[in-house]
Amino acid sequence: MSIIYKLPYEALVGLRYTRAGKRSGRNRFISFISMISVAGIALGVAALIVVLSVMNGFQKEVTDRMLSVLAHVEVYDVRGAMPDWRAVGREAAKNPQVVASAPFADVQGMLLRDGVMKPALLRGIIPSEESKVSEVARQMRQGSLDKLTPGSMNVVLGSALAKSLEVGVGERVTMLLGTVGNAGGAPSAPRTQAFTVVGIFEAGHYEFDSTLAFAHLDDAVTTARIEGPAGVRLHLRDMHAAPRVASELRRTLGSEVVLRDWSQVNPVWFAAVESQKRMMFIILAMIIAVAAFNLVSTLVMTVKDKQSDIAILRTLGASKRSIMKIFIVQGTLVGLLGSALGVLLGVTVALNVDVIVPFIERLLGIQFLSKEIYLISEIPSELRWPDVASIGGLAVLLAFLATLYPSWAGARVKPAQALRYE
């Protein structure tokens, strides 16, 4: 209590006005409106924290599924082939962020079976090396990645691609490659290569499950008729350091290579997610803004109700600035209380989405996400404390701004006119 009494009198009066009054129905009504403002700010803050956490969770889930197939950094040889890929891998490993490397060769074509034709990217790999830079071996649903041996012409298909071709393990598919002009200038017939399906993987990302196929590196090189792998794929200690590491490797590996980090593989998707997060932040911040505007009306009513108190304070020597401080303290306290309650509620929900959502699904007998459509059946959530801090700070800032006009109006009250009818 001694600490409270040491506060400036403006803070003490503002704190008193914030608490519920019991001497008149008007005071109780104003206090009720003030609590509505607190609830509005709290709900807006909580909603914004939960929605951004869920969007962060979806972004992380999709990114992890993409990176289970993609490498953190890909190094291409501008000459089209990199026969000495081990030397490039050793040079790249001198960077402390690089922990593993593996060769690859990509072949664009069409997979054909029983009249059904689908576009596909055939990626040549060495299974023992590929397991160091991706999680394909752990994503096998049927068969094994180790059956991709040199000269076997075996292939592992994505689950959606295998389903669209209606092909299973042990069956054969044919790959059609692009035409090449002959000596006379006329295009020749497309080249074909038969493969035996020895496995099916599921990355959980439709783009890869529906278009990607794996073969042994030697078989892919033979099919593409190139001299060696197209480049190497690198795995880093920290995937978020990929743009910086790629920039550093450009200087050390020379001008004969081209580097691409994982964020450049699908930049449209990442840009769309960031844009959606910004728009969602703005839209939900409007809820907090509406609650803050409600706070304006509360403070205006308080100023009208407390005109005699203001006049007495002015008569005792209080300055206009002191009167403004009283109502700024009152409104800011409402904003702080609403923000604190909203942060507490939002963080609690965001950290327990995996418990709350299944409970609601069981209670209502519905399913928010269908695994057949979204490939995941649970709503992910990733709480980021910088988001929580920025949301709470925004709520307090809006509450503070909402106090400026009412406090200015209170400072303009003339003592003589306010006390005339008292």
Tab-separated table of N, CA and C in Angstrom, residues 143-263:
chain	number	residue	atom	x	y	z
A	143	GLY	N	7.799	-50.626	-50.319
A	143	GLY	CA	9.102	-50.850	-50.915
A	143	GLY	C	10.219	-50.189	-50.127
A	144	SER	N	11.368	-50.062	-50.781
A	144	SER	CA	12.547	-49.506	-50.123
A	144	SER	C	13.355	-48.686	-51.110
A	145	LEU	N	13.952	-47.610	-50.604
A	145	LEU	CA	14.794	-46.766	-51.447
A	145	LEU	C	16.093	-47.477	-51.816
A	146	ASP	N	16.512	-48.446	-51.007
A	146	ASP	CA	17.759	-49.169	-51.276
A	146	ASP	C	17.684	-50.040	-52.523
A	147	LYS	N	16.464	-50.274	-53.028
A	147	LYS	CA	16.344	-51.080	-54.253
A	147	LYS	C	16.706	-50.288	-55.510
A	148	LEU	N	17.011	-49.009	-55.348
A	148	LEU	CA	17.488	-48.217	-56.488
A	148	LEU	C	18.977	-48.493	-56.651
A	149	THR	N	19.307	-49.466	-57.481
A	149	THR	CA	20.693	-49.867	-57.708
A	149	THR	C	21.115	-49.507	-59.128
A	150	PRO	N	22.417	-49.343	-59.378
A	150	PRO	CA	22.880	-48.961	-60.722
A	150	PRO	C	22.497	-49.994	-61.770
A	151	GLY	N	21.943	-49.526	-62.881
A	151	GLY	CA	21.593	-50.385	-64.003
A	151	GLY	C	20.302	-51.159	-63.839
A	152	SER	N	19.622	-51.031	-62.700
A	152	SER	CA	18.395	-51.793	-62.478
A	152	SER	C	17.189	-51.167	-63.156
A	153	MET	N	17.268	-49.878	-63.459
A	153	MET	CA	16.136	-49.123	-64.012
A	153	MET	C	14.897	-49.274	-63.127
A	154	ASN	N	15.147	-49.186	-61.821
A	154	ASN	CA	14.055	-49.171	-60.859
A	154	ASN	C	13.680	-47.725	-60.533
A	155	VAL	N	12.457	-47.531	-60.060
A	155	VAL	CA	11.986	-46.182	-59.771
A	155	VAL	C	11.090	-46.201	-58.538
A	156	VAL	N	11.139	-45.117	-57.769
A	156	VAL	CA	10.259	-44.908	-56.620
A	156	VAL	C	9.373	-43.716	-56.942
A	157	LEU	N	8.055	-43.890	-56.826
A	157	LEU	CA	7.102	-42.850	-57.207
A	157	LEU	C	6.467	-42.209	-55.985
A	158	GLY	N	6.052	-40.944	-56.151
A	158	GLY	CA	5.231	-40.295	-55.144
A	158	GLY	C	3.869	-40.950	-55.071
A	159	SER	N	3.239	-40.903	-53.906
A	159	SER	CA	1.979	-41.617	-53.705
A	159	SER	C	0.880	-41.118	-54.635
A	160	ALA	N	0.761	-39.801	-54.811
A	160	ALA	CA	-0.281	-39.262	-55.684
A	160	ALA	C	0.002	-39.597	-57.147
A	161	LEU	N	1.277	-39.592	-57.518
A	161	LEU	CA	1.643	-39.944	-58.891
A	161	LEU	C	1.338	-41.409	-59.169
A	162	ALA	N	1.671	-42.280	-58.228
A	162	ALA	CA	1.375	-43.712	-58.404
A	162	ALA	C	-0.126	-43.951	-58.472
A	163	LYS	N	-0.886	-43.210	-57.667
A	163	LYS	CA	-2.341	-43.373	-57.672
A	163	LYS	C	-2.934	-42.910	-58.993
A	164	SER	N	-2.447	-41.794	-59.529
A	164	SER	CA	-2.990	-41.291	-60.794
A	164	SER	C	-2.649	-42.210	-61.961
A	165	LEU	N	-1.498	-42.890	-61.875
A	165	LEU	CA	-1.117	-43.838	-62.928
A	165	LEU	C	-1.687	-45.229	-62.685
A	166	GLU	N	-2.302	-45.416	-61.509
A	166	GLU	CA	-2.858	-46.719	-61.114
A	166	GLU	C	-1.798	-47.815	-61.222
A	167	VAL	N	-0.645	-47.525	-60.605
A	167	VAL	CA	0.473	-48.461	-60.664
A	167	VAL	C	0.895	-48.799	-59.247
A	168	GLY	N	1.347	-50.028	-59.049
A	168	GLY	CA	1.807	-50.468	-57.749
A	168	GLY	C	3.214	-51.011	-57.817
A	169	VAL	N	3.724	-51.425	-56.669
A	169	VAL	CA	5.079	-51.981	-56.592
A	169	VAL	C	5.162	-53.252	-57.426
A	170	GLY	N	6.227	-53.360	-58.216
A	170	GLY	CA	6.439	-54.516	-59.085
A	170	GLY	C	5.952	-54.316	-60.504
A	171	GLU	N	5.168	-53.260	-60.743
A	171	GLU	CA	4.668	-52.990	-62.093
A	171	GLU	C	5.597	-52.021	-62.820
A	172	ARG	N	5.395	-51.898	-64.117
A	172	ARG	CA	6.306	-51.111	-64.947
A	172	ARG	C	5.617	-49.867	-65.493
A	173	VAL	N	6.419	-48.806	-65.641
A	173	VAL	CA	5.963	-47.567	-66.259
A	173	VAL	C	6.982	-47.178	-67.318
A	174	THR	N	6.541	-46.355	-68.240
A	174	THR	CA	7.416	-45.901	-69.323
A	174	THR	C	7.576	-44.392	-69.236
A	175	MET	N	8.811	-43.937	-69.368
A	175	MET	CA	9.078	-42.507	-69.342
A	175	MET	C	9.354	-42.022	-70.750
A	176	LEU	N	8.645	-40.956	-71.149
A	176	LEU	CA	8.836	-40.349	-72.456
A	176	LEU	C	9.659	-39.085	-72.278
A	177	LEU	N	10.722	-38.972	-73.066
A	177	LEU	CA	11.601	-37.813	-73.009
A	177	LEU	C	11.387	-36.950	-74.237
A	178	GLY	N	11.775	-35.687	-74.140
A	178	GLY	CA	11.554	-34.732	-75.222
A	178	GLY	C	12.259	-35.102	-76.511
A	179	THR	N	11.735	-34.585	-77.624
A	179	THR	CA	12.311	-34.864	-78.934
A	179	THR	C	13.529	-33.988	-79.166
A	180	VAL	N	14.412	-34.468	-80.002
A	180	VAL	CA	15.620	-33.736	-80.388
A	180	VAL	C	15.694	-33.706	-81.906
A	181	GLY	N	16.020	-32.563	-82.482
A	181	GLY	CA	16.089	-32.447	-83.938
A	181	GLY	C	17.195	-33.307	-84.517
A	182	ASN	N	16.928	-33.939	-85.676
A	182	ASN	CA	17.961	-34.759	-86.312
A	182	ASN	C	18.796	-33.900	-87.262
A	183	ALA	N	19.668	-34.542	-88.005
A	183	ALA	CA	20.579	-33.800	-88.884
A	183	ALA	C	19.821	-33.003	-89.927
A	184	GLY	N	18.665	-33.469	-90.366
A	184	GLY	CA	17.906	-32.754	-91.377
A	184	GLY	C	17.035	-31.647	-90.831
A	185	GLY	N	17.003	-31.489	-89.530
A	185	GLY	CA	16.199	-30.434	-88.924
A	185	GLY	C	14.827	-30.899	-88.485
A	186	ALA	N	14.378	-32.086	-88.899
A	186	ALA	CA	13.065	-32.590	-88.511
A	186	ALA	C	13.155	-33.250	-87.143
A	187	PRO	N	12.141	-33.086	-86.312
A	187	PRO	CA	12.188	-33.690	-84.980
A	187	PRO	C	12.106	-35.203	-85.067
A	188	SER	N	12.853	-35.844	-84.191
A	188	SER	CA	12.819	-37.305	-84.142
A	188	SER	C	11.730	-37.748	-83.180
A	189	ALA	N	11.480	-39.030	-83.133
A	189	ALA	CA	10.456	-39.564	-82.229
A	189	ALA	C	10.929	-39.443	-80.791
A	190	PRO	N	10.007	-39.265	-79.857
A	190	PRO	CA	10.396	-39.171	-78.447
A	190	PRO	C	11.112	-40.435	-77.995
A	191	ARG	N	12.104	-40.241	-77.138
A	191	ARG	CA	12.797	-41.391	-76.562
A	191	ARG	C	11.986	-41.941	-75.397
A	192	THR	N	12.081	-43.232	-75.197
A	192	THR	CA	11.347	-43.875	-74.094
A	192	THR	C	12.309	-44.701	-73.264
A	193	GLN	N	11.945	-44.847	-71.996
A	193	GLN	CA	12.731	-45.672	-71.096
A	193	GLN	C	11.773	-46.343	-70.114
A	194	ALA	N	11.847	-47.644	-70.017
A	194	ALA	CA	10.977	-48.403	-69.116
A	194	ALA	C	11.614	-48.488	-67.731
A	195	PHE	N	10.774	-48.344	-66.713
A	195	PHE	CA	11.216	-48.447	-65.319
A	195	PHE	C	10.294	-49.408	-64.574
A	196	THR	N	10.848	-50.055	-63.556
A	196	THR	CA	10.069	-50.924	-62.676
A	196	THR	C	9.861	-50.217	-61.341
A	197	VAL	N	8.628	-50.145	-60.904
A	197	VAL	CA	8.304	-49.471	-59.647
A	197	VAL	C	8.694	-50.379	-58.480
A	198	VAL	N	9.586	-49.897	-57.624
A	198	VAL	CA	10.038	-50.691	-56.481
A	198	VAL	C	9.673	-50.036	-55.147
A	199	GLY	N	8.989	-48.904	-55.201
A	199	GLY	CA	8.626	-48.251	-53.945
A	199	GLY	C	7.718	-47.061	-54.179
A	200	ILE	N	7.005	-46.677	-53.136
A	200	ILE	CA	6.116	-45.501	-53.170
A	200	ILE	C	6.368	-44.708	-51.890
A	201	PHE	N	6.624	-43.399	-52.044
A	201	PHE	CA	6.851	-42.544	-50.880
A	201	PHE	C	5.733	-41.510	-50.771
A	202	GLU	N	5.581	-40.952	-49.585
A	202	GLU	CA	4.576	-39.917	-49.353
A	202	GLU	C	5.193	-38.824	-48.483
A	203	ALA	N	5.481	-37.678	-49.109
A	203	ALA	CA	6.080	-36.561	-48.385
A	203	ALA	C	5.044	-35.739	-47.644
A	204	GLY	N	3.769	-35.872	-48.024
A	204	GLY	CA	2.719	-35.062	-47.409
A	204	GLY	C	2.546	-33.713	-48.056
A	205	HIS	N	3.235	-33.490	-49.168
A	205	HIS	CA	3.104	-32.250	-49.938
A	205	HIS	C	2.698	-32.638	-51.354
A	206	TYR	N	1.507	-32.198	-51.765
A	206	TYR	CA	0.930	-32.701	-53.014
A	206	TYR	C	1.816	-32.425	-54.218
A	207	GLU	N	2.472	-31.274	-54.239
A	207	GLU	CA	3.310	-30.929	-55.391
A	207	GLU	C	4.381	-31.972	-55.639
A	208	PHE	N	4.974	-32.501	-54.565
A	208	PHE	CA	6.027	-33.508	-54.709
A	208	PHE	C	5.443	-34.901	-54.871
A	209	ASP	N	4.388	-35.202	-54.111
A	209	ASP	CA	3.788	-36.534	-54.207
A	209	ASP	C	3.176	-36.800	-55.575
A	210	SER	N	2.818	-35.746	-56.304
A	210	SER	CA	2.144	-35.934	-57.588
A	210	SER	C	3.066	-35.811	-58.793
A	211	THR	N	4.312	-35.377	-58.607
A	211	THR	CA	5.190	-35.161	-59.766
A	211	THR	C	6.577	-35.771	-59.626
A	212	LEU	N	6.986	-36.153	-58.427
A	212	LEU	CA	8.381	-36.540	-58.210
A	212	LEU	C	8.548	-38.056	-58.239
A	213	ALA	N	9.652	-38.470	-58.866
A	213	ALA	CA	10.037	-39.883	-58.906
A	213	ALA	C	11.540	-39.959	-58.703
A	214	PHE	N	11.996	-41.062	-58.092
A	214	PHE	CA	13.418	-41.241	-57.810
A	214	PHE	C	13.935	-42.477	-58.530
A	215	ALA	N	15.150	-42.331	-59.090
A	215	ALA	CA	15.865	-43.467	-59.678
A	215	ALA	C	17.317	-43.358	-59.239
A	216	HIS	N	18.087	-44.411	-59.478
A	216	HIS	CA	19.504	-44.316	-59.145
A	216	HIS	C	20.163	-43.290	-60.054
A	217	LEU	N	21.169	-42.637	-59.539
A	217	LEU	CA	21.844	-41.571	-60.287
A	217	LEU	C	22.368	-42.074	-61.631
A	218	ASP	N	22.973	-43.255	-61.652
A	218	ASP	CA	23.512	-43.788	-62.915
A	218	ASP	C	22.399	-43.997	-63.939
A	219	ASP	N	21.244	-44.472	-63.487
A	219	ASP	CA	20.122	-44.699	-64.410
A	219	ASP	C	19.577	-43.373	-64.930
A	220	ALA	N	19.509	-42.353	-64.073
A	220	ALA	CA	19.019	-41.045	-64.512
A	220	ALA	C	19.983	-40.403	-65.497
A	221	VAL	N	21.278	-40.540	-65.231
A	221	VAL	CA	22.292	-39.983	-66.135
A	221	VAL	C	22.225	-40.679	-67.489
A	222	THR	N	22.049	-41.993	-67.465
A	222	THR	CA	21.921	-42.740	-68.713
A	222	THR	C	20.668	-42.334	-69.483
A	223	THR	N	19.566	-42.161	-68.757
A	223	THR	CA	18.313	-41.772	-69.393
A	223	THR	C	18.408	-40.387	-70.003
A	224	ALA	N	19.028	-39.446	-69.270
A	224	ALA	CA	19.139	-38.069	-69.764
A	224	ALA	C	20.268	-37.883	-70.765
A	225	ARG	N	21.174	-38.894	-70.862
A	225	ARG	CA	22.320	-38.825	-71.768
A	225	ARG	C	23.202	-37.616	-71.463
A	226	ILE	N	23.533	-37.493	-70.177
A	226	ILE	CA	24.461	-36.457	-69.757
A	226	ILE	C	25.698	-37.118	-69.170
A	227	GLU	N	26.746	-36.332	-68.927
A	227	GLU	CA	28.034	-36.887	-68.522
A	227	GLU	C	28.125	-37.187	-67.030
A	228	GLY	N	27.213	-36.647	-66.235
A	228	GLY	CA	27.292	-36.866	-64.800
A	228	GLY	C	26.157	-36.160	-64.095
A	229	PRO	N	26.191	-36.120	-62.770
A	229	PRO	CA	25.127	-35.442	-62.027
A	229	PRO	C	25.074	-33.956	-62.365
A	230	ALA	N	23.891	-33.382	-62.234
A	230	ALA	CA	23.725	-31.959	-62.531
A	230	ALA	C	24.332	-31.084	-61.448
A	231	GLY	N	24.469	-31.622	-60.231
A	231	GLY	CA	25.017	-30.841	-59.135
A	231	GLY	C	24.925	-31.600	-57.830
A	232	VAL	N	25.069	-30.855	-56.732
A	232	VAL	CA	24.990	-31.466	-55.407
A	232	VAL	C	23.958	-30.716	-54.567
A	233	ARG	N	23.366	-31.449	-53.639
A	233	ARG	CA	22.390	-30.886	-52.702
A	233	ARG	C	23.038	-30.856	-51.324
A	234	LEU	N	22.899	-29.727	-50.630
A	234	LEU	CA	23.572	-29.522	-49.355
A	234	LEU	C	22.564	-29.468	-48.217
A	235	HIS	N	22.956	-30.045	-47.090
A	235	HIS	CA	22.145	-29.979	-45.868
A	235	HIS	C	22.893	-29.131	-44.849
A	236	LEU	N	22.178	-28.164	-44.236
A	236	LEU	CA	22.799	-27.210	-43.317
A	236	LEU	C	22.384	-27.485	-41.876
A	237	ARG	N	23.168	-26.955	-40.950
A	237	ARG	CA	22.828	-27.050	-39.533
A	237	ARG	C	21.567	-26.245	-39.233
A	238	ASP	N	21.475	-25.068	-39.816
A	238	ASP	CA	20.335	-24.180	-39.613
A	238	ASP	C	19.750	-23.821	-40.970
A	239	MET	N	18.523	-24.303	-41.240
A	239	MET	CA	17.933	-24.068	-42.562
A	239	MET	C	17.676	-22.586	-42.806
A	240	HIS	N	17.465	-21.805	-41.736
A	240	HIS	CA	17.200	-20.386	-41.907
A	240	HIS	C	18.443	-19.615	-42.351
A	241	ALA	N	19.610	-20.240	-42.236
A	241	ALA	CA	20.843	-19.601	-42.686
A	241	ALA	C	21.130	-19.876	-44.150
A	242	ALA	N	20.209	-20.575	-44.847
A	242	ALA	CA	20.454	-20.974	-46.238
A	242	ALA	C	20.762	-19.797	-47.167
A	243	PRO	N	19.996	-18.679	-47.144
A	243	PRO	CA	20.334	-17.562	-48.052
A	243	PRO	C	21.734	-17.017	-47.797
A	244	ARG	N	22.120	-16.898	-46.533
A	244	ARG	CA	23.455	-16.374	-46.228
A	244	ARG	C	24.537	-17.368	-46.657
A	245	VAL	N	24.338	-18.657	-46.392
A	245	VAL	CA	25.322	-19.671	-46.769
A	245	VAL	C	25.467	-19.741	-48.283
A	246	ALA	N	24.344	-19.657	-49.001
A	246	ALA	CA	24.408	-19.677	-50.463
A	246	ALA	C	25.229	-18.497	-50.993
A	247	SER	N	25.050	-17.343	-50.381
A	247	SER	CA	25.827	-16.166	-50.789
A	247	SER	C	27.314	-16.368	-50.514
A	248	GLU	N	27.646	-16.981	-49.381
A	248	GLU	CA	29.056	-17.234	-49.064
A	248	GLU	C	29.661	-18.257	-50.015
A	249	LEU	N	28.893	-19.294	-50.357
A	249	LEU	CA	29.414	-20.343	-51.233
A	249	LEU	C	29.608	-19.838	-52.664
A	250	ARG	N	28.833	-18.851	-53.068
A	250	ARG	CA	29.027	-18.290	-54.412
A	250	ARG	C	30.437	-17.721	-54.568
A	251	ARG	N	30.966	-17.178	-53.478
A	251	ARG	CA	32.304	-16.596	-53.541
A	251	ARG	C	33.396	-17.653	-53.473
A	252	THR	N	33.120	-18.778	-52.797
A	252	THR	CA	34.160	-19.791	-52.617
A	252	THR	C	34.154	-20.868	-53.700
A	253	LEU	N	33.003	-21.149	-54.296
A	253	LEU	CA	32.921	-22.224	-55.297
A	253	LEU	C	33.211	-21.751	-56.711
A	254	GLY	N	33.282	-20.455	-56.925
A	254	GLY	CA	33.640	-19.955	-58.244
A	254	GLY	C	32.444	-19.650	-59.123
A	255	SER	N	32.738	-19.203	-60.329
A	255	SER	CA	31.696	-18.743	-61.258
A	255	SER	C	31.093	-19.859	-62.100
A	256	GLU	N	31.597	-21.082	-61.962
A	256	GLU	CA	31.091	-22.178	-62.784
A	256	GLU	C	29.884	-22.871	-62.158
A	257	VAL	N	29.425	-22.388	-61.016
A	257	VAL	CA	28.282	-23.001	-60.361
A	257	VAL	C	27.198	-21.954	-60.113
A	258	VAL	N	25.966	-22.456	-60.032
A	258	VAL	CA	24.807	-21.627	-59.691
A	258	VAL	C	24.187	-22.231	-58.437
A	259	LEU	N	23.895	-21.375	-57.462
A	259	LEU	CA	23.336	-21.860	-56.197
A	259	LEU	C	21.911	-21.372	-56.024
A	260	ARG	N	21.087	-22.221	-55.410
A	260	ARG	CA	19.694	-21.892	-55.125
A	260	ARG	C	19.328	-22.443	-53.756
A	261	ASP	N	18.884	-21.568	-52.854
A	261	ASP	CA	18.481	-22.043	-51.532
A	261	ASP	C	17.001	-22.401	-51.550
A	262	TRP	N	16.536	-23.055	-50.485
A	262	TRP	CA	15.179	-23.612	-50.454
A	262	TRP	C	14.097	-22.541	-50.557
A	263	SER	N	14.364	-21.338	-50.094
A	263	SER	CA	13.350	-20.291	-50.157
A	263	SER	C	13.105	-19.806	-51.578
